[in-house]
Short mmCIF file of C-alpha atoms in Angstrom, two decimals:
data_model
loop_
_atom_site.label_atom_id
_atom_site.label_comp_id
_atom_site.label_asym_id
_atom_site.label_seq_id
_atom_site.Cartn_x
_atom_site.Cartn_y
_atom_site.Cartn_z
CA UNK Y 1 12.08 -13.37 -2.41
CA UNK Y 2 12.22 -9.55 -2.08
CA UNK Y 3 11.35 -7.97 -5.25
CA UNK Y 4 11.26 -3.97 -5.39
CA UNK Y 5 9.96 -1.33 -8.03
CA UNK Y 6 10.62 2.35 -7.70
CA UNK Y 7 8.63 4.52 -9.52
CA UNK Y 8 10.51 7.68 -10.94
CA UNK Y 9 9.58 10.53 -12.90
CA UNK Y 10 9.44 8.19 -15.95
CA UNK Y 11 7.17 6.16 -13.86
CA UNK Y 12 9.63 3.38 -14.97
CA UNK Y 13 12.56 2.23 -13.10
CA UNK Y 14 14.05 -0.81 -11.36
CA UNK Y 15 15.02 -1.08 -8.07
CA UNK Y 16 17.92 -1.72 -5.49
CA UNK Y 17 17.98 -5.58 -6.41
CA UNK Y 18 19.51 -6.94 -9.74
CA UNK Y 19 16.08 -7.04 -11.61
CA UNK Y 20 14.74 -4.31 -13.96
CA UNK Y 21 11.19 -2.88 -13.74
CA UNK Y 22 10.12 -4.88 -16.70
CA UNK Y 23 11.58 -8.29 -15.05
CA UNK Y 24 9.59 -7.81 -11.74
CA UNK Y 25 6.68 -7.26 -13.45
CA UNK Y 26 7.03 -9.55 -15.81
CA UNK Y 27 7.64 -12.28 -12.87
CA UNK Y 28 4.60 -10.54 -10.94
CA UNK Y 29 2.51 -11.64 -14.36
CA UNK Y 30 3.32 -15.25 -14.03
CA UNK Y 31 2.73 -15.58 -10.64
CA UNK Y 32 6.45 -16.60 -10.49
CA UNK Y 33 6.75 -17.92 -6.87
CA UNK Y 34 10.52 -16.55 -6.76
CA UNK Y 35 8.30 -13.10 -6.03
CA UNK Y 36 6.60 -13.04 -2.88
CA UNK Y 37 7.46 -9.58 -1.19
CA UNK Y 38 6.84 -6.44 -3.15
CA UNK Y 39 8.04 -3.25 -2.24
CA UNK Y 40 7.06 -0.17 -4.26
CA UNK Y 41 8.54 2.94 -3.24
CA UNK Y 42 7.02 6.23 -5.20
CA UNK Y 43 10.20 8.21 -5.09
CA UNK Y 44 10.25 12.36 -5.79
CA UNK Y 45 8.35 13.41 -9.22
CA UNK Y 46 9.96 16.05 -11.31
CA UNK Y 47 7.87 15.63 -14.13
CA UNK Y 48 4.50 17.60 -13.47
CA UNK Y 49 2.11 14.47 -15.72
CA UNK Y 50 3.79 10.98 -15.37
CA UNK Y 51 2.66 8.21 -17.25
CA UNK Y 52 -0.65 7.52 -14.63
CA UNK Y 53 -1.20 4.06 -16.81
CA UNK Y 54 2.39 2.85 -15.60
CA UNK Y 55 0.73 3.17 -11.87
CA UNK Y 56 -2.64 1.71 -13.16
CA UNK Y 57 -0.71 -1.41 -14.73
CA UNK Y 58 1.21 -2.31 -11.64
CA UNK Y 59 -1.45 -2.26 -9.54
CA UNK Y 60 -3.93 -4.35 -11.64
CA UNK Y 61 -0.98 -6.69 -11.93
CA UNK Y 62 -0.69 -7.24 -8.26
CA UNK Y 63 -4.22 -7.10 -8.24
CA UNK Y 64 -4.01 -10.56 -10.63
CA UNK Y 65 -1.43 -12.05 -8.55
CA UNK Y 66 -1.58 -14.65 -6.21
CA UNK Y 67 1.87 -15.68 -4.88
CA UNK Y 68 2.65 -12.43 -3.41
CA UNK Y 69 1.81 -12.50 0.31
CA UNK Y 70 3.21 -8.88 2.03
CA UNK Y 71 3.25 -5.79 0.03
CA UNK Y 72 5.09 -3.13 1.30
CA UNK Y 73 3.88 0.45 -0.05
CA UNK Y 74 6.01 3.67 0.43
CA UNK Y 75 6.15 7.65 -0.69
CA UNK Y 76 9.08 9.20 1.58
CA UNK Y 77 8.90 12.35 2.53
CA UNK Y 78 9.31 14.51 -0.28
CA UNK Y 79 6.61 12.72 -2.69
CA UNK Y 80 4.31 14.91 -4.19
CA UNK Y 81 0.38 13.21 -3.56
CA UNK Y 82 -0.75 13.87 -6.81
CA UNK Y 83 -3.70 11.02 -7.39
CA UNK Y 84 -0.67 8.58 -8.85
CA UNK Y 85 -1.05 6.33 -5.02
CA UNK Y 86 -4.59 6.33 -5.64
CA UNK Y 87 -4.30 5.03 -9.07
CA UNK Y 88 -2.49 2.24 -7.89
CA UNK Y 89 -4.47 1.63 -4.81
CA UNK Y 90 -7.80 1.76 -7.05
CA UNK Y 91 -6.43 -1.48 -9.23
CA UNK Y 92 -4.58 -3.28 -6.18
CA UNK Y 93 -7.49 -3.21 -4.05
CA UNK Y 94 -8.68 -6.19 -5.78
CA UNK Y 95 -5.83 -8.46 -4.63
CA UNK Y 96 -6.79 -11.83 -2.11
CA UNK Y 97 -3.24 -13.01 -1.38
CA UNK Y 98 -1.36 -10.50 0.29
CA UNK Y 99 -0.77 -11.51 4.21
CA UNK Y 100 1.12 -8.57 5.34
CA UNK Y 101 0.45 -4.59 4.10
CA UNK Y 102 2.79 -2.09 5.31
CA UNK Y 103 2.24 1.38 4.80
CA UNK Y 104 5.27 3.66 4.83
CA UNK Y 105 4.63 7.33 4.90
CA UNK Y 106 1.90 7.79 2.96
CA UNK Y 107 0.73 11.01 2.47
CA UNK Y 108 1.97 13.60 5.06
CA UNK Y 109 -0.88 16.10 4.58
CA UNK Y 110 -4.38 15.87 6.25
CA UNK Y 111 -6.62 13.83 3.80
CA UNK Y 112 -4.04 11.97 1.93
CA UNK Y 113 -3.87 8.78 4.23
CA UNK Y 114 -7.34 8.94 4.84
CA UNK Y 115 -7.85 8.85 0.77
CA UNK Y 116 -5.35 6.25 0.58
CA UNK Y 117 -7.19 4.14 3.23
CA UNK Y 118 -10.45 4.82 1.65
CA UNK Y 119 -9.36 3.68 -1.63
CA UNK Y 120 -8.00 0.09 -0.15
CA UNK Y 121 -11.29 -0.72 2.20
CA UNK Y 122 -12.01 -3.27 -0.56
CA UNK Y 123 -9.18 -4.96 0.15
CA UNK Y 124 -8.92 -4.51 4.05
CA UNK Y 125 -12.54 -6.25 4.15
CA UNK Y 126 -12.57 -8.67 1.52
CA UNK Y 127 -9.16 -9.93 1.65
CA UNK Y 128 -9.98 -13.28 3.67
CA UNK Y 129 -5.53 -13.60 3.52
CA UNK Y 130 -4.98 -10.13 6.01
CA UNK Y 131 -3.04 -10.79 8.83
CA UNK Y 132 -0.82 -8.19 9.56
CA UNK Y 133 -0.95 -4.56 9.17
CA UNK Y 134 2.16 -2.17 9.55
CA UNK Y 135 1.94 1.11 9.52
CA UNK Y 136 5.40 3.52 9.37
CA UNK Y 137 6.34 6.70 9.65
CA UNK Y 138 2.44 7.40 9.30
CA UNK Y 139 0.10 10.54 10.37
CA UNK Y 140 -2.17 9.11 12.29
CA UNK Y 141 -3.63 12.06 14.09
CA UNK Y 142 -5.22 13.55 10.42
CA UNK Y 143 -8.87 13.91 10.37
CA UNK Y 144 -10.87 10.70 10.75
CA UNK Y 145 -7.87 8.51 10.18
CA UNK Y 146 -7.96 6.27 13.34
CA UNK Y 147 -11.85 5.79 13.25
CA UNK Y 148 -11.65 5.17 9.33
CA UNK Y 149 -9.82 2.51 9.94
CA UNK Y 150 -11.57 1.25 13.29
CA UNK Y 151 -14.92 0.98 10.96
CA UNK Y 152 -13.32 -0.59 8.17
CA UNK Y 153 -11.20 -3.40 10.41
CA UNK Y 154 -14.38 -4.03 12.33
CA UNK Y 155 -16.76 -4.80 9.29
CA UNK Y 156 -13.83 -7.59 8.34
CA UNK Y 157 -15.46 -11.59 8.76
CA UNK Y 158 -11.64 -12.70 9.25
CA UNK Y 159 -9.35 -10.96 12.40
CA UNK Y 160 -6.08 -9.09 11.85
CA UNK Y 161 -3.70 -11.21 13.74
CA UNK Y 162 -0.90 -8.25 14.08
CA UNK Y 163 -1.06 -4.59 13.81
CA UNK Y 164 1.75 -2.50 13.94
CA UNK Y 165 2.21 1.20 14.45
CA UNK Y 166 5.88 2.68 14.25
CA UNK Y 167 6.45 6.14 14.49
CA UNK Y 168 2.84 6.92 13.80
CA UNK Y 169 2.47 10.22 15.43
CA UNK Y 170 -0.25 8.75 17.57
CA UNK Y 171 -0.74 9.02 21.31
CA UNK Y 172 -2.05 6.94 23.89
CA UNK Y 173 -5.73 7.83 23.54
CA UNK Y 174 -5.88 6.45 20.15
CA UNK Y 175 -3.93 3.26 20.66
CA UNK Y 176 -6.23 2.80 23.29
CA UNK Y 177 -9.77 3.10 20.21
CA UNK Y 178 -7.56 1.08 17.72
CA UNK Y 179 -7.30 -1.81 20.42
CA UNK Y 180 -10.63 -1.64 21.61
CA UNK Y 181 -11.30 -2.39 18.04
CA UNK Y 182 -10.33 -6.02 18.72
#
């Protein structure tokens, strides 16, 4: 079942579905197998300091999980990358059971996706469970971006079954070094 936190300027905050912020989590903390797809969406921050440990506790509770199996992680456009991603990232890293990771426009500026990436190589080679990898709405053409993650997938024991790149501002000359990856 689809399960979804937003994260507002209180760093607290429920999402579209029927369950608060404290229920997901709470049903992320028991491994509750009605929770299975995660979707945390960092929405716009008006509050210059948010709560960082709100970030830091979701992602070391997805890091504990084991039911969950695609994770689905999203700025929008008009989030502010302020370290609070990489907070998250730096705890979630550690998860084994996720099958499916879609990023959804992370970090528009040069360096943010590549920081973002950087942060989850833990999980993108030790995470034996990695099938499928979306990418949305990403920029692909920053700095190192496409041969960051080349490296990374490449060092990985276990094959990516599916990537996906949607609206990714990449062109045919790096589809061509992410394939030849495989």
């Amino acid at each position: 079942e689809l399960a979804s936190l937003i994260l507002n300027d209180d760093g607290e905050d429920a999402a579209d579905s029927s369950l608060t912020t404290a229920d997901v989590l709470r049903l992320l903390e028991e491994n509750s197998p009605s929770v299975n797809h995660v979707n945390i969406m960092f929405s716009e921050f008006t509050n210059p300091m948010p709560p960082y440990e709100n970030f830091e506790r979701v992602g070391r509770i997805i890091a504990q999980n084991t039911i969950v199996t695609t994770l689905v992680l999203s700025t929008g456009p008009c989030f502010v990358f302020d370290g609070h991603i990489l907070r998250l990232l730096d705890h979630l890293c550690k998860n084994r059971s996720i099958r499916c990771l879609e990023l959804r426009e992370i970090g528009d500026s040069d360096g943010e996706l590549v920081q973002s990436i950087t942060r989850l190589e833990p999980f993108f080679e030790k995470n034996d469970e990695l099938k499928c990898i979306v990418g949305r709405k990403l920029n692909m053409r920053q700095s190192n971006v496409i041969s960051l993650l080349v490296t990374i997938l490449s060092r990985r024991q276990f094959s990516v079954e599916e990537i996906q790149l949607i609206d990714c501002k990449i062109g045919d000359e790096e589809i061509q070094i992410v394939l030849s990856a495989f």
